[in-house]
Amino acid sequence: MLSLVVAVPGCLGAAELKVAVLHPLLADVAQAVGGERVEVVNLGGPGADPHKFEPGPKELQAAQGAQLYFVSGKGLEPYLGKLRDIVGGEKVVEVGASLPTLKAETLCDHGGHAHVHETDDPHWWHSTDCWRRAARVVAKELAKADPAGAEGYGKRSRQYRRKMEELERWARGELAKVPEERRVLATAHAAFGYFCHDFGWRQLPVQGLNREQVPSPKFVSEVAAVIRTEKVGAVFPEKRSNPKMLQTIAKETGVKVGEALIADGSGSVEGMFRHNVKAIVAALAPAH
Ligand SMILES: [Zn+2]
């Protein structure tokens, strides 16, 4: 059979693989590891709230032709079953599935009585160690879908892991400026468990794992008491949320309100870490 193949200049360097991501920060790792071979479609947009986001017809249309769907996992996306049914289960990759999991206790009062549930904390994106592992997962999945690009994916994954190592070193150096007894991170929702675990801090959130969990007045007064007795230096709102109880606690205890942190990710991983670490150090390190 005779076929005529014409090389069109505009097609040179075009992507070999289309990948959809359902968490804004997964776009960062997918693009960094995928390089020019991969077109990344961030279905939630750059600043979507991953606790609330759920792809609809518009997003699925934008993802048409995607060979892979990278999702965060660890229970963050309740719609995964539906998504697998629509796009094919083998295409949906839970990046968080093979990463270390921290447990979190959440207080619920459904069923008429308050009780504690132990659940997986989904916020692994605050761990540079998790990002190093995530880069490997992404490279492996991309190589499976596009074996011709495997070498490049491996190389860029190593570069990304080195970048995360440097970022972690920088963060450790900065956070060391805060005296040990002040290493308590009082925040809005409980997004910083992995961050505190990695860097040896204590997390003191006023809300649960997502922003819908509204604490009882008793819980708020308990947090305020801890802030007073432990002389916590500051409380931190979030870019997207500044709950009233955080303001109430700040007023009641006279504690400083730090700059808003990025809790659920937007932009790049490095950008998020640098912003958060700088905000924490600015509020808690002794002034020179
Ligand atoms: Zn969150």
mmCIF file of C-alpha atoms and ligand atoms in Angstrom:
data_model
loop_
_atom_site.group_PDB
_atom_site.id
_atom_site.type_symbol
_atom_site.label_atom_id
_atom_site.label_comp_id
_atom_site.label_asym_id
_atom_site.label_seq_id
_atom_site.Cartn_x
_atom_site.Cartn_y
_atom_site.Cartn_z
ATOM 1 C CA MET A 1 0.000 0.000 0.000
ATOM 2 C CA LEU A 2 1.290 3.359 -0.916
ATOM 3 C CA SER A 3 0.961 6.000 1.674
ATOM 4 C CA LEU A 4 2.047 9.522 1.505
ATOM 5 C CA VAL A 5 3.318 10.963 4.706
ATOM 6 C CA VAL A 6 3.869 14.668 4.752
ATOM 7 C CA ALA A 7 5.687 16.188 7.656
ATOM 8 C CA VAL A 8 3.871 19.316 8.676
ATOM 9 C CA PRO A 9 6.216 21.700 10.528
ATOM 10 C CA GLY A 10 3.524 22.601 13.061
ATOM 11 C CA CYS A 11 3.268 18.972 14.121
ATOM 12 C CA LEU A 12 6.922 18.558 14.952
ATOM 13 C CA GLY A 13 7.316 18.330 18.693
ATOM 14 C CA ALA A 14 3.583 17.861 19.155
ATOM 15 C CA ALA A 15 2.556 15.831 22.175
ATOM 16 C CA GLU A 16 2.498 12.047 21.935
ATOM 17 C CA LEU A 17 0.277 11.592 24.915
ATOM 18 C CA LYS A 18 -2.657 13.426 26.416
ATOM 19 C CA VAL A 19 -3.041 13.298 30.171
ATOM 20 C CA ALA A 20 -5.815 14.732 32.338
ATOM 21 C CA VAL A 21 -5.204 15.667 35.974
ATOM 22 C CA LEU A 22 -7.820 16.183 38.671
ATOM 23 C CA HIS A 23 -5.722 18.019 41.235
ATOM 24 C CA PRO A 24 -3.980 21.307 40.337
ATOM 25 C CA LEU A 25 -0.596 20.178 41.695
ATOM 26 C CA LEU A 26 -0.622 16.966 39.668
ATOM 27 C CA ALA A 27 -0.428 19.174 36.574
ATOM 28 C CA ASP A 28 2.951 20.371 37.849
ATOM 29 C CA VAL A 29 4.511 16.906 38.205
ATOM 30 C CA ALA A 30 2.850 15.519 35.053
ATOM 31 C CA GLN A 31 4.171 18.386 32.931
ATOM 32 C CA ALA A 32 7.613 18.349 34.512
ATOM 33 C CA VAL A 33 8.045 14.602 34.000
ATOM 34 C CA GLY A 34 6.151 14.447 30.700
ATOM 35 C CA GLY A 35 8.003 17.320 29.062
ATOM 36 C CA GLU A 36 7.084 18.102 25.468
ATOM 37 C CA ARG A 37 5.798 14.603 24.792
ATOM 38 C CA VAL A 38 2.823 15.096 27.069
ATOM 39 C CA GLU A 39 -0.112 17.457 26.832
ATOM 40 C CA VAL A 40 -1.504 18.010 30.322
ATOM 41 C CA VAL A 41 -5.088 19.119 30.800
ATOM 42 C CA ASN A 42 -5.817 20.367 34.308
ATOM 43 C CA LEU A 43 -9.531 19.645 34.588
ATOM 44 C CA GLY A 44 -10.064 21.601 37.796
ATOM 45 C CA GLY A 45 -8.276 24.705 36.570
ATOM 46 C CA PRO A 46 -5.244 26.159 38.318
ATOM 47 C CA GLY A 47 -6.936 27.031 41.603
ATOM 48 C CA ALA A 48 -9.727 24.476 42.009
ATOM 49 C CA ASP A 49 -10.656 23.279 45.492
ATOM 50 C CA PRO A 50 -9.857 19.568 45.250
ATOM 51 C CA HIS A 51 -12.215 18.736 48.143
ATOM 52 C CA LYS A 52 -15.186 20.039 46.196
ATOM 53 C CA PHE A 53 -14.189 19.535 42.581
ATOM 54 C CA GLU A 54 -15.970 16.901 40.544
ATOM 55 C CA PRO A 55 -15.607 16.628 36.766
ATOM 56 C CA GLY A 56 -18.795 17.290 34.805
ATOM 57 C CA PRO A 57 -19.617 17.026 31.083
ATOM 58 C CA LYS A 58 -17.555 20.143 30.306
ATOM 59 C CA GLU A 59 -14.425 18.732 31.965
ATOM 60 C CA LEU A 60 -14.865 15.296 30.420
ATOM 61 C CA GLN A 61 -15.163 16.979 27.036
ATOM 62 C CA ALA A 62 -11.863 18.813 27.644
ATOM 63 C CA ALA A 63 -10.277 15.470 28.582
ATOM 64 C CA GLN A 64 -11.413 13.744 25.366
ATOM 65 C CA GLY A 65 -8.619 11.554 24.048
ATOM 66 C CA ALA A 66 -6.694 11.445 27.319
ATOM 67 C CA GLN A 67 -4.914 8.116 27.782
ATOM 68 C CA LEU A 68 -4.388 8.688 31.485
ATOM 69 C CA TYR A 69 -6.231 10.432 34.307
ATOM 70 C CA PHE A 70 -4.032 11.262 37.294
ATOM 71 C CA VAL A 71 -5.978 11.688 40.522
ATOM 72 C CA SER A 72 -4.744 12.371 44.033
ATOM 73 C CA GLY A 73 -6.278 9.341 45.795
ATOM 74 C CA LYS A 74 -6.359 8.534 49.521
ATOM 75 C CA GLY A 75 -10.106 9.111 49.561
ATOM 76 C CA LEU A 76 -9.982 12.714 48.307
ATOM 77 C CA GLU A 77 -12.144 12.048 45.238
ATOM 78 C CA PRO A 78 -15.464 10.382 46.074
ATOM 79 C CA TYR A 79 -16.358 10.255 42.362
ATOM 80 C CA LEU A 80 -13.624 7.829 41.259
ATOM 81 C CA GLY A 81 -16.010 4.911 40.729
ATOM 82 C CA LYS A 82 -18.111 7.016 38.388
ATOM 83 C CA LEU A 83 -15.050 8.330 36.555
ATOM 84 C CA ARG A 84 -13.734 4.785 36.046
ATOM 85 C CA ASP A 85 -17.084 3.742 34.600
ATOM 86 C CA ILE A 86 -17.036 6.636 32.142
ATOM 87 C CA VAL A 87 -13.418 6.678 30.938
ATOM 88 C CA GLY A 88 -12.304 3.111 31.647
ATOM 89 C CA GLY A 89 -10.858 1.947 34.941
ATOM 90 C CA GLU A 90 -7.378 1.209 33.628
ATOM 91 C CA LYS A 91 -6.884 4.855 32.657
ATOM 92 C CA VAL A 92 -7.443 6.244 36.150
ATOM 93 C CA VAL A 93 -4.261 6.369 38.221
ATOM 94 C CA GLU A 94 -4.471 7.155 41.934
ATOM 95 C CA VAL A 95 -1.051 8.712 42.406
ATOM 96 C CA GLY A 96 -1.476 8.758 46.186
ATOM 97 C CA ALA A 97 -2.273 5.042 46.402
ATOM 98 C CA SER A 98 1.332 3.873 46.771
ATOM 99 C CA LEU A 99 2.500 6.799 48.926
ATOM 100 C CA PRO A 100 2.770 6.673 52.740
ATOM 101 C CA THR A 101 -0.536 7.395 54.464
ATOM 102 C CA LEU A 102 -1.103 9.383 57.626
ATOM 103 C CA LYS A 103 -4.234 8.751 59.620
ATOM 104 C CA ALA A 104 -6.349 11.562 60.975
ATOM 105 C CA GLU A 105 -9.107 11.617 63.528
ATOM 106 C CA THR A 106 -12.222 13.501 62.588
ATOM 107 C CA LEU A 107 -15.103 14.328 64.839
ATOM 108 C CA CYS A 108 -18.559 13.553 63.463
ATOM 109 C CA ASP A 109 -21.973 13.924 64.949
ATOM 110 C CA HIS A 110 -24.120 12.131 62.383
ATOM 111 C CA GLY A 111 -26.424 9.562 63.981
ATOM 112 C CA GLY A 112 -27.177 11.924 66.842
ATOM 113 C CA HIS A 113 -24.003 11.501 68.910
ATOM 114 C CA ALA A 114 -20.495 12.888 68.598
ATOM 115 C CA HIS A 115 -17.879 10.253 67.823
ATOM 116 C CA VAL A 116 -14.440 10.034 66.313
ATOM 117 C CA HIS A 117 -13.635 8.427 62.965
ATOM 118 C CA GLU A 118 -10.155 7.485 61.913
ATOM 119 C CA THR A 119 -9.677 8.264 58.238
ATOM 120 C CA ASP A 120 -6.843 8.569 55.745
ATOM 121 C CA ASP A 121 -5.500 12.098 55.558
ATOM 122 C CA PRO A 122 -5.549 12.950 51.826
ATOM 123 C CA HIS A 123 -3.165 15.954 51.998
ATOM 124 C CA TRP A 124 0.004 14.146 50.900
ATOM 125 C CA TRP A 125 0.941 17.075 48.627
ATOM 126 C CA HIS A 126 2.540 18.822 51.620
ATOM 127 C CA SER A 127 5.319 16.226 51.711
ATOM 128 C CA THR A 128 8.354 16.613 49.453
ATOM 129 C CA ASP A 129 9.076 12.924 50.100
ATOM 130 C CA CYS A 130 5.644 12.073 48.691
ATOM 131 C CA TRP A 131 6.367 14.225 45.633
ATOM 132 C CA ARG A 132 9.586 12.326 44.978
ATOM 133 C CA ARG A 133 7.625 9.092 45.069
ATOM 134 C CA ALA A 134 4.824 10.629 42.984
ATOM 135 C CA ALA A 135 7.320 11.580 40.261
ATOM 136 C CA ARG A 136 8.318 7.903 40.013
ATOM 137 C CA VAL A 137 4.681 6.804 39.774
ATOM 138 C CA VAL A 138 3.989 9.369 37.055
ATOM 139 C CA ALA A 139 7.114 8.395 35.070
ATOM 140 C CA LYS A 140 6.201 4.714 35.272
ATOM 141 C CA GLU A 141 2.633 5.280 34.086
ATOM 142 C CA LEU A 142 3.687 7.607 31.264
ATOM 143 C CA ALA A 143 6.265 5.069 30.095
ATOM 144 C CA LYS A 144 3.641 2.331 30.102
ATOM 145 C CA ALA A 145 1.362 4.419 27.899
ATOM 146 C CA ASP A 146 4.189 5.734 25.686
ATOM 147 C CA PRO A 147 7.172 3.343 25.810
ATOM 148 C CA ALA A 148 9.096 5.373 23.207
ATOM 149 C CA GLY A 149 9.312 8.228 25.703
ATOM 150 C CA ALA A 150 10.401 6.096 28.675
ATOM 151 C CA GLU A 151 13.984 7.305 28.763
ATOM 152 C CA GLY A 152 12.954 10.960 28.822
ATOM 153 C CA TYR A 153 10.324 10.330 31.503
ATOM 154 C CA GLY A 154 12.929 8.603 33.652
ATOM 155 C CA LYS A 155 15.395 11.433 33.205
ATOM 156 C CA ARG A 156 12.932 14.187 33.971
ATOM 157 C CA SER A 157 11.586 12.242 36.941
ATOM 158 C CA ARG A 158 15.120 12.164 38.378
ATOM 159 C CA GLN A 159 15.426 15.916 37.804
ATOM 160 C CA TYR A 160 12.108 16.491 39.554
ATOM 161 C CA ARG A 161 13.188 14.349 42.493
ATOM 162 C CA ARG A 162 16.411 16.324 42.820
ATOM 163 C CA LYS A 163 14.407 19.549 42.746
ATOM 164 C CA MET A 164 12.226 18.218 45.578
ATOM 165 C CA GLU A 165 15.338 17.303 47.577
ATOM 166 C CA GLU A 166 16.675 20.831 47.189
ATOM 167 C CA LEU A 167 13.299 22.266 48.128
ATOM 168 C CA GLU A 168 13.193 20.115 51.259
ATOM 169 C CA ARG A 169 16.714 21.175 52.256
ATOM 170 C CA TRP A 170 15.763 24.805 51.811
ATOM 171 C CA ALA A 171 12.550 24.351 53.825
ATOM 172 C CA ARG A 172 14.419 22.601 56.672
ATOM 173 C CA GLY A 173 16.946 25.435 56.808
ATOM 174 C CA GLU A 174 14.227 28.081 56.915
ATOM 175 C CA LEU A 175 12.030 26.288 59.451
ATOM 176 C CA ALA A 176 15.050 25.804 61.736
ATOM 177 C CA LYS A 177 14.921 29.572 62.332
ATOM 178 C CA VAL A 178 11.802 28.974 64.435
ATOM 179 C CA PRO A 179 12.679 27.941 68.011
ATOM 180 C CA GLU A 180 11.615 24.388 68.822
ATOM 181 C CA GLU A 181 8.970 25.351 71.367
ATOM 182 C CA ARG A 182 7.227 27.504 68.762
ATOM 183 C CA ARG A 183 6.949 24.782 66.110
ATOM 184 C CA VAL A 184 3.168 24.511 66.259
ATOM 185 C CA LEU A 185 1.156 25.128 63.114
ATOM 186 C CA ALA A 186 -2.298 26.446 64.046
ATOM 187 C CA THR A 187 -4.372 26.521 60.872
ATOM 188 C CA ALA A 188 -7.910 26.582 59.508
ATOM 189 C CA HIS A 189 -8.621 23.074 58.137
ATOM 190 C CA ALA A 190 -6.420 20.062 58.912
ATOM 191 C CA ALA A 191 -4.360 20.224 55.721
ATOM 192 C CA PHE A 192 -0.833 20.217 57.156
ATOM 193 C CA GLY A 193 -0.485 16.789 58.747
ATOM 194 C CA TYR A 194 2.108 15.589 56.228
ATOM 195 C CA PHE A 195 4.005 18.862 56.393
ATOM 196 C CA CYS A 196 4.176 18.703 60.194
ATOM 197 C CA HIS A 197 5.086 15.021 60.104
ATOM 198 C CA ASP A 198 7.982 15.593 57.688
ATOM 199 C CA PHE A 199 9.394 18.620 59.453
ATOM 200 C CA GLY A 200 8.741 17.596 63.056
ATOM 201 C CA TRP A 201 6.092 20.217 63.839
ATOM 202 C CA ARG A 202 2.758 19.913 65.617
ATOM 203 C CA GLN A 203 -0.479 20.526 63.802
ATOM 204 C CA LEU A 204 -3.296 22.378 65.542
ATOM 205 C CA PRO A 205 -6.213 22.854 63.140
ATOM 206 C CA VAL A 206 -9.546 24.381 64.103
ATOM 207 C CA GLN A 207 -11.466 22.524 61.383
ATOM 208 C CA GLY A 208 -11.438 18.927 60.184
ATOM 209 C CA LEU A 209 -9.965 17.404 57.040
ATOM 210 C CA ASN A 210 -12.205 19.533 54.866
ATOM 211 C CA ARG A 211 -13.711 22.935 55.390
ATOM 212 C CA GLU A 212 -17.274 21.679 55.751
ATOM 213 C CA GLN A 213 -16.546 20.105 59.116
ATOM 214 C CA VAL A 214 -17.582 22.839 61.513
ATOM 215 C CA PRO A 215 -16.177 22.406 65.003
ATOM 216 C CA SER A 216 -18.327 22.645 68.101
ATOM 217 C CA PRO A 217 -17.939 25.694 70.407
ATOM 218 C CA LYS A 218 -16.404 23.306 72.949
ATOM 219 C CA PHE A 219 -13.722 22.275 70.459
ATOM 220 C CA VAL A 220 -12.967 25.902 69.582
ATOM 221 C CA SER A 221 -12.534 26.794 73.254
ATOM 222 C CA GLU A 222 -10.267 23.757 73.704
ATOM 223 C CA VAL A 223 -8.075 24.937 70.820
ATOM 224 C CA ALA A 224 -8.001 28.434 72.335
ATOM 225 C CA ALA A 225 -6.907 26.926 75.655
ATOM 226 C CA VAL A 226 -4.066 25.014 73.982
ATOM 227 C CA ILE A 227 -2.974 28.185 72.194
ATOM 228 C CA ARG A 228 -2.826 30.003 75.529
ATOM 229 C CA THR A 229 -1.136 27.336 77.630
ATOM 230 C CA GLU A 230 1.388 26.393 74.975
ATOM 231 C CA LYS A 231 2.018 29.999 73.998
ATOM 232 C CA VAL A 232 1.372 29.296 70.308
ATOM 233 C CA GLY A 233 2.862 32.163 68.325
ATOM 234 C CA ALA A 234 0.396 32.587 65.460
ATOM 235 C CA VAL A 235 -2.644 31.217 63.690
ATOM 236 C CA PHE A 236 -2.754 30.911 59.912
ATOM 237 C CA PRO A 237 -5.820 31.373 57.705
ATOM 238 C CA GLU A 238 -5.861 29.950 54.179
ATOM 239 C CA LYS A 239 -5.765 31.667 50.823
ATOM 240 C CA ARG A 240 -9.250 30.411 50.170
ATOM 241 C CA SER A 241 -10.744 30.418 53.610
ATOM 242 C CA ASN A 242 -10.526 32.464 56.729
ATOM 243 C CA PRO A 243 -13.032 30.825 59.051
ATOM 244 C CA LYS A 244 -14.727 32.881 61.698
ATOM 245 C CA MET A 245 -13.581 30.612 64.512
ATOM 246 C CA LEU A 246 -9.964 31.279 63.579
ATOM 247 C CA GLN A 247 -10.622 35.001 63.910
ATOM 248 C CA THR A 248 -12.505 34.423 67.159
ATOM 249 C CA ILE A 249 -9.628 32.390 68.551
ATOM 250 C CA ALA A 250 -7.085 35.005 67.480
ATOM 251 C CA LYS A 251 -9.100 37.739 69.166
ATOM 252 C CA GLU A 252 -9.708 35.720 72.340
ATOM 253 C CA THR A 253 -6.112 34.704 72.758
ATOM 254 C CA GLY A 254 -4.471 37.840 71.380
ATOM 255 C CA VAL A 255 -2.318 35.667 69.135
ATOM 256 C CA LYS A 256 -0.863 36.953 65.867
ATOM 257 C CA VAL A 257 -2.603 36.136 62.559
ATOM 258 C CA GLY A 258 -0.038 35.007 59.995
ATOM 259 C CA GLU A 259 -0.183 35.387 56.236
ATOM 260 C CA ALA A 260 -2.662 33.044 54.519
ATOM 261 C CA LEU A 261 -1.231 29.625 53.647
ATOM 262 C CA ILE A 262 -1.870 27.574 50.514
ATOM 263 C CA ALA A 263 -3.582 24.494 51.893
ATOM 264 C CA ASP A 264 -4.910 22.495 48.974
ATOM 265 C CA GLY A 265 -2.499 23.456 46.256
ATOM 266 C CA SER A 266 -2.463 25.876 43.357
ATOM 267 C CA GLY A 267 0.216 26.685 40.822
ATOM 268 C CA SER A 268 3.405 24.719 41.335
ATOM 269 C CA VAL A 269 4.600 22.469 44.149
ATOM 270 C CA GLU A 270 7.698 24.586 44.632
ATOM 271 C CA GLY A 271 5.674 27.813 44.640
ATOM 272 C CA MET A 272 3.340 26.428 47.298
ATOM 273 C CA PHE A 273 6.167 25.233 49.579
ATOM 274 C CA ARG A 274 8.116 28.468 49.280
ATOM 275 C CA HIS A 275 5.057 30.584 49.995
ATOM 276 C CA ASN A 276 3.995 28.529 53.019
ATOM 277 C CA VAL A 277 7.429 28.182 54.570
ATOM 278 C CA LYS A 278 8.145 31.912 54.180
ATOM 279 C CA ALA A 279 4.773 32.807 55.743
ATOM 280 C CA ILE A 280 5.372 30.442 58.680
ATOM 281 C CA VAL A 281 8.905 31.656 59.333
ATOM 282 C CA ALA A 282 7.883 35.320 59.015
ATOM 283 C CA ALA A 283 5.234 34.887 61.716
ATOM 284 C CA LEU A 284 7.078 32.575 64.116
ATOM 285 C CA ALA A 285 10.824 33.198 63.886
ATOM 286 C CA PRO A 286 12.236 35.768 66.298
ATOM 287 C CA ALA A 287 12.781 39.171 64.696
ATOM 288 C CA HIS A 288 16.412 40.062 64.065
HETATM 289 ZN ZN ZN B 1 -7.656 20.191 52.235
#
